[in-house]
Coordinates of C-alpha atoms in Angstrom, one line a residue:
X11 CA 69.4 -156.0 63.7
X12 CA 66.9 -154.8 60.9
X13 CA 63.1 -155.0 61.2
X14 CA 62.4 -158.4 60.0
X15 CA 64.5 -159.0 63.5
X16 CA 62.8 -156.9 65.7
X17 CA 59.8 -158.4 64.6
X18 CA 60.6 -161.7 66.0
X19 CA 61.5 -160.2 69.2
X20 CA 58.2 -158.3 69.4
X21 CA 57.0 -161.9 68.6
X22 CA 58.7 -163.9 71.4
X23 CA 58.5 -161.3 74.1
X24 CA 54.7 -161.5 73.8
X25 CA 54.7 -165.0 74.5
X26 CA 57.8 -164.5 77.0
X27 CA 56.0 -161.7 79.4
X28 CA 53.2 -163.9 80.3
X29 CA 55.3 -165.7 83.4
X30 CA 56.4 -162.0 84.6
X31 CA 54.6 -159.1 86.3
X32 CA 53.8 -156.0 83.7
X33 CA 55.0 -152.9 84.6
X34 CA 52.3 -151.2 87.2
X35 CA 51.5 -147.9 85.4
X36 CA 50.4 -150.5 82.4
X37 CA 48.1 -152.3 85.3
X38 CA 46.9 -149.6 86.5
X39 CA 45.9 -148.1 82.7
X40 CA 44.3 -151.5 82.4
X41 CA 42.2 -151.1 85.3
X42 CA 40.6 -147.3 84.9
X43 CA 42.3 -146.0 80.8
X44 CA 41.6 -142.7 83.2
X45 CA 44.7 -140.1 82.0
X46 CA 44.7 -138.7 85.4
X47 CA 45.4 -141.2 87.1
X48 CA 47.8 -142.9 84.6
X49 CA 49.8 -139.4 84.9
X50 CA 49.8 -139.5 88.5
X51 CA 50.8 -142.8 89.2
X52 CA 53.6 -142.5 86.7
X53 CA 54.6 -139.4 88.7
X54 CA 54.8 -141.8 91.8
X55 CA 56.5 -144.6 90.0
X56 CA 59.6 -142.5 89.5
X57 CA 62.4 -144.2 91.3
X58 CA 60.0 -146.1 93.4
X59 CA 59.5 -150.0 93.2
X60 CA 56.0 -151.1 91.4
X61 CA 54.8 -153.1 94.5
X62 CA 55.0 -149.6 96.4
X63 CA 53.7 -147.6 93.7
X64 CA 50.7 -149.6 93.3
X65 CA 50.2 -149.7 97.0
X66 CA 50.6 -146.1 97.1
X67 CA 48.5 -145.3 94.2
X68 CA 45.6 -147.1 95.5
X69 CA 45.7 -145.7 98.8
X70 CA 45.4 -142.0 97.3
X71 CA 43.0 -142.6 94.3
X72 CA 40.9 -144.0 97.4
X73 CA 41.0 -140.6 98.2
X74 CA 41.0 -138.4 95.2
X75 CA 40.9 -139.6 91.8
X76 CA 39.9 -136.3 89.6
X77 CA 42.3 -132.8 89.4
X78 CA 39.4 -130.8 91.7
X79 CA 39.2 -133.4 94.6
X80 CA 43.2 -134.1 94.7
X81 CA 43.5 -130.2 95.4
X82 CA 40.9 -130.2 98.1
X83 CA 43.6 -132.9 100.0
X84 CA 46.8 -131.1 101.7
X85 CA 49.9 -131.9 101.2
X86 CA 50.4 -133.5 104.2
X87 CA 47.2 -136.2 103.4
X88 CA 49.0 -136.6 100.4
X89 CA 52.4 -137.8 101.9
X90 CA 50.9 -139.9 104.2
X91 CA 48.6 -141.6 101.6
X92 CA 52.0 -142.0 98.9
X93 CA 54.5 -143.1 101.4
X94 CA 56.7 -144.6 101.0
X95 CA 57.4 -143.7 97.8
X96 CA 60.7 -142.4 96.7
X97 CA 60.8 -138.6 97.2
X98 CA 56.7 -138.6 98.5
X99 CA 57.2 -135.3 100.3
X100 CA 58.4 -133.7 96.7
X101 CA 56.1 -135.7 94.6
X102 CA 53.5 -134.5 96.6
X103 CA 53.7 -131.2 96.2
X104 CA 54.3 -131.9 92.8
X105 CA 50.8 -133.8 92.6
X106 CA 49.2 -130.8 94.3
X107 CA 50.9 -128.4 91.5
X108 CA 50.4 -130.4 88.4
X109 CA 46.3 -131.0 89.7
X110 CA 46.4 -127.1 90.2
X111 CA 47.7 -126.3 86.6
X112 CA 45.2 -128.7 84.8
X113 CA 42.4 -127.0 86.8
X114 CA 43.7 -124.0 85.7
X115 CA 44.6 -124.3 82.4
X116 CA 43.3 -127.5 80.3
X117 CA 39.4 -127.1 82.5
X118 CA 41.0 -130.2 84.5
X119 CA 41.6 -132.8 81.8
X120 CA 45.2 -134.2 81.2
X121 CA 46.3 -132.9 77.7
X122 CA 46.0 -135.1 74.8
X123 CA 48.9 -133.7 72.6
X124 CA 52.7 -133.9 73.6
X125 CA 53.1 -130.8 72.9
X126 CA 50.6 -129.5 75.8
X127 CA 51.7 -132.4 78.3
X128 CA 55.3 -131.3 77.9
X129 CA 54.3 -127.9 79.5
X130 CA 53.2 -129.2 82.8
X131 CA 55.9 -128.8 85.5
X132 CA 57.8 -132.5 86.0
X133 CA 56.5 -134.3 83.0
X134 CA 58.9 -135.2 80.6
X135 CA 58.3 -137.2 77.6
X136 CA 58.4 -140.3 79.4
X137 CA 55.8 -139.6 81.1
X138 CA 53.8 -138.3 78.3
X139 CA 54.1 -141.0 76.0
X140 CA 52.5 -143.3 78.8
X141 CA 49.8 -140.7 79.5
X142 CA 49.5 -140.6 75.2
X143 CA 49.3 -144.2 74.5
X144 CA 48.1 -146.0 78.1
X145 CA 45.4 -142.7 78.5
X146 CA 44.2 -141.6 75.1
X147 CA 45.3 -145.1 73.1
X148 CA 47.6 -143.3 70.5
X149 CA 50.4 -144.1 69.1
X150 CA 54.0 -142.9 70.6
X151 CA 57.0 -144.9 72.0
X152 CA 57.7 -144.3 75.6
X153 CA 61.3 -145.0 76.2
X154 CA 62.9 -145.8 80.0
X155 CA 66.6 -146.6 80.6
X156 CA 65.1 -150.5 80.4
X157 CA 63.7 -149.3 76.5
X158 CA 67.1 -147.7 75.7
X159 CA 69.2 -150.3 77.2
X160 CA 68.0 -153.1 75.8
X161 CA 67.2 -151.5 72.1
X162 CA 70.9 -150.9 71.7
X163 CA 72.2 -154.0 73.4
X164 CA 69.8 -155.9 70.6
X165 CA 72.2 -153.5 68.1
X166 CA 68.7 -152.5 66.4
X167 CA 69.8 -148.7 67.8
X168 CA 73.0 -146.8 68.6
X169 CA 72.2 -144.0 70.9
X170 CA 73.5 -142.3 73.8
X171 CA 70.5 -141.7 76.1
X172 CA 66.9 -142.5 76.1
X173 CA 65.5 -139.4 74.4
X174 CA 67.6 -139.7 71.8
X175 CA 66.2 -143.4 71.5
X176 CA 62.9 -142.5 71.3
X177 CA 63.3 -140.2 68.6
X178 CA 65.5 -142.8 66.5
X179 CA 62.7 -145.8 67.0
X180 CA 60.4 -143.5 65.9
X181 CA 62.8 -143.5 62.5
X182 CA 63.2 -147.5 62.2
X183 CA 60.5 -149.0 64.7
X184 CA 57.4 -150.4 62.9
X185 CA 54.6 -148.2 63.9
X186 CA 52.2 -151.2 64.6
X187 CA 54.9 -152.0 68.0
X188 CA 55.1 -148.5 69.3
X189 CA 52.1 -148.7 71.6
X190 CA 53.2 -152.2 73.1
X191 CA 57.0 -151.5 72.5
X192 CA 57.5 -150.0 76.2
X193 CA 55.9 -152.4 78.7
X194 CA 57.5 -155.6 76.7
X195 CA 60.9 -154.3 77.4
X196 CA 60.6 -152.9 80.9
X197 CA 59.2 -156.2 81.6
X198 CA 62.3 -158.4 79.8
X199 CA 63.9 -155.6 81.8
X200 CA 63.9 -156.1 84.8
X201 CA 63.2 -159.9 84.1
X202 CA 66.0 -161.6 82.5
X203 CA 67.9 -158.6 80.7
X204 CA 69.7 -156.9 83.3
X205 CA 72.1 -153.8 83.4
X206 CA 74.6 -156.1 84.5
X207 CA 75.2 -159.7 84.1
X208 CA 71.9 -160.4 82.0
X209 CA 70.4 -164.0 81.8
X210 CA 71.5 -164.5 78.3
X211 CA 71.7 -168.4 78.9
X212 CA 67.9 -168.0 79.6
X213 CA 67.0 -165.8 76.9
X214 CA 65.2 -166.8 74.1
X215 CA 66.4 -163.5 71.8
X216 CA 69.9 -165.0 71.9
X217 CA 70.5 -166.6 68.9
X218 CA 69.0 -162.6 67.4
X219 CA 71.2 -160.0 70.3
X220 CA 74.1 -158.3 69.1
X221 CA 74.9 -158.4 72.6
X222 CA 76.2 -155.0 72.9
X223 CA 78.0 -153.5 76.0
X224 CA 77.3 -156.9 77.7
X225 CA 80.7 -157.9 79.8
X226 CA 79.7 -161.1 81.3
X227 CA 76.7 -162.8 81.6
X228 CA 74.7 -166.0 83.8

């Protein structure tokens, strides 16, 4: 697939996404654009379903939503306000941590270089990507195993795991998709375009997938 391709599936997912639910962190970013709690939410999003994370994330921004009231919290009101997240005891403390370290060292505001973000315990550049273009609107390609997955079943990448996908769209992805790249494709994700036995007799990118690593399909 070359870009005149991925442009029409830029095209059609837009129109596609409409009947599904957006990824949470994106509604949440809609509903504040407040890096803190963009970062933190992602945090809790980790291997946790969106309905719980957003249930989750509402019950504890009700009670902190800045780095110097999350701290005055203990763990323990934490855990009870994020459960039942996956891991809420660890990402707790990790909340605690990471709200500590930006008191400390960035005068509590979330970073706004991936560079700085990248030094804060438990973000990765997933995470930072989202805080980057869903917090300070700028331009970076945030890459799941739903962005990674789909990008080289299309045949528009070849790449082994999702960093190394991120840094390859970066190469070939036109720079005007990057910011809305991420939340079309986690959507189509976990839609229609499975990891296994994807809806390809639904799809309207069919007649334009390579179809790669696809075994069977409904």
């Amino acid at each position: 697939m070359d870009n005149a391709g991925i442009n029409q599936v830029v095209s059609i997912l837009k129109k596609e996404i409409r009947k599904w639910k957006v990824p949470i962190v994106g509604v949440i970013a809609n509903e504040s654009r407040d890096p803190y709690l963009i970062l933190i939410s992602t945090v809790l999003s980790l291997r946790t379903k969106d309905k719980t994370t957003h249930e989750a994330s509402r019950r504890l921004f009700a009670l902190a939503t800045t780095p110097r009231e999350m701290v005055k919290l203990t763990e323990k009101q934490i855990e009870t306000a994020i459960y039942p997240v996956g891991f809420y005891k660890t990402k707790a403390r990790s909340i605690l941590h990471l709200s500590h370290d930006l008191i400390q060292r960035f005068h509590s505001r979330v970073p706004d270089r991936m560079e700085s973000l990248l030094t804060l315990k438990g973000v990765g550049r997933k995470t930072a990507n989202l805080v980057l273009t869903l917090g300070y609107d700028q331009f970076g390609i945030c890459v799941d195993i739903h962005v990674h997955r789909i990008s080289n079943r299309l045949g528009y990448i070849k790449t082994k795991s999702p960093d190394e996908s991120e840094f390859a769209l970066r190469q070939c992805l036109p720079r005007r998709h990057w910011k809305i790249y991420n939340d079309l494709l986690v959507t189509f994700g976990q839609n229609l375009c499975k990891p296994v036995s994807p809806y390809c007799s639904l799809c309207k990118l069919s007649s334009l997938c390579e179809r790669h690593g696809v075994l069977s399909s409904r």
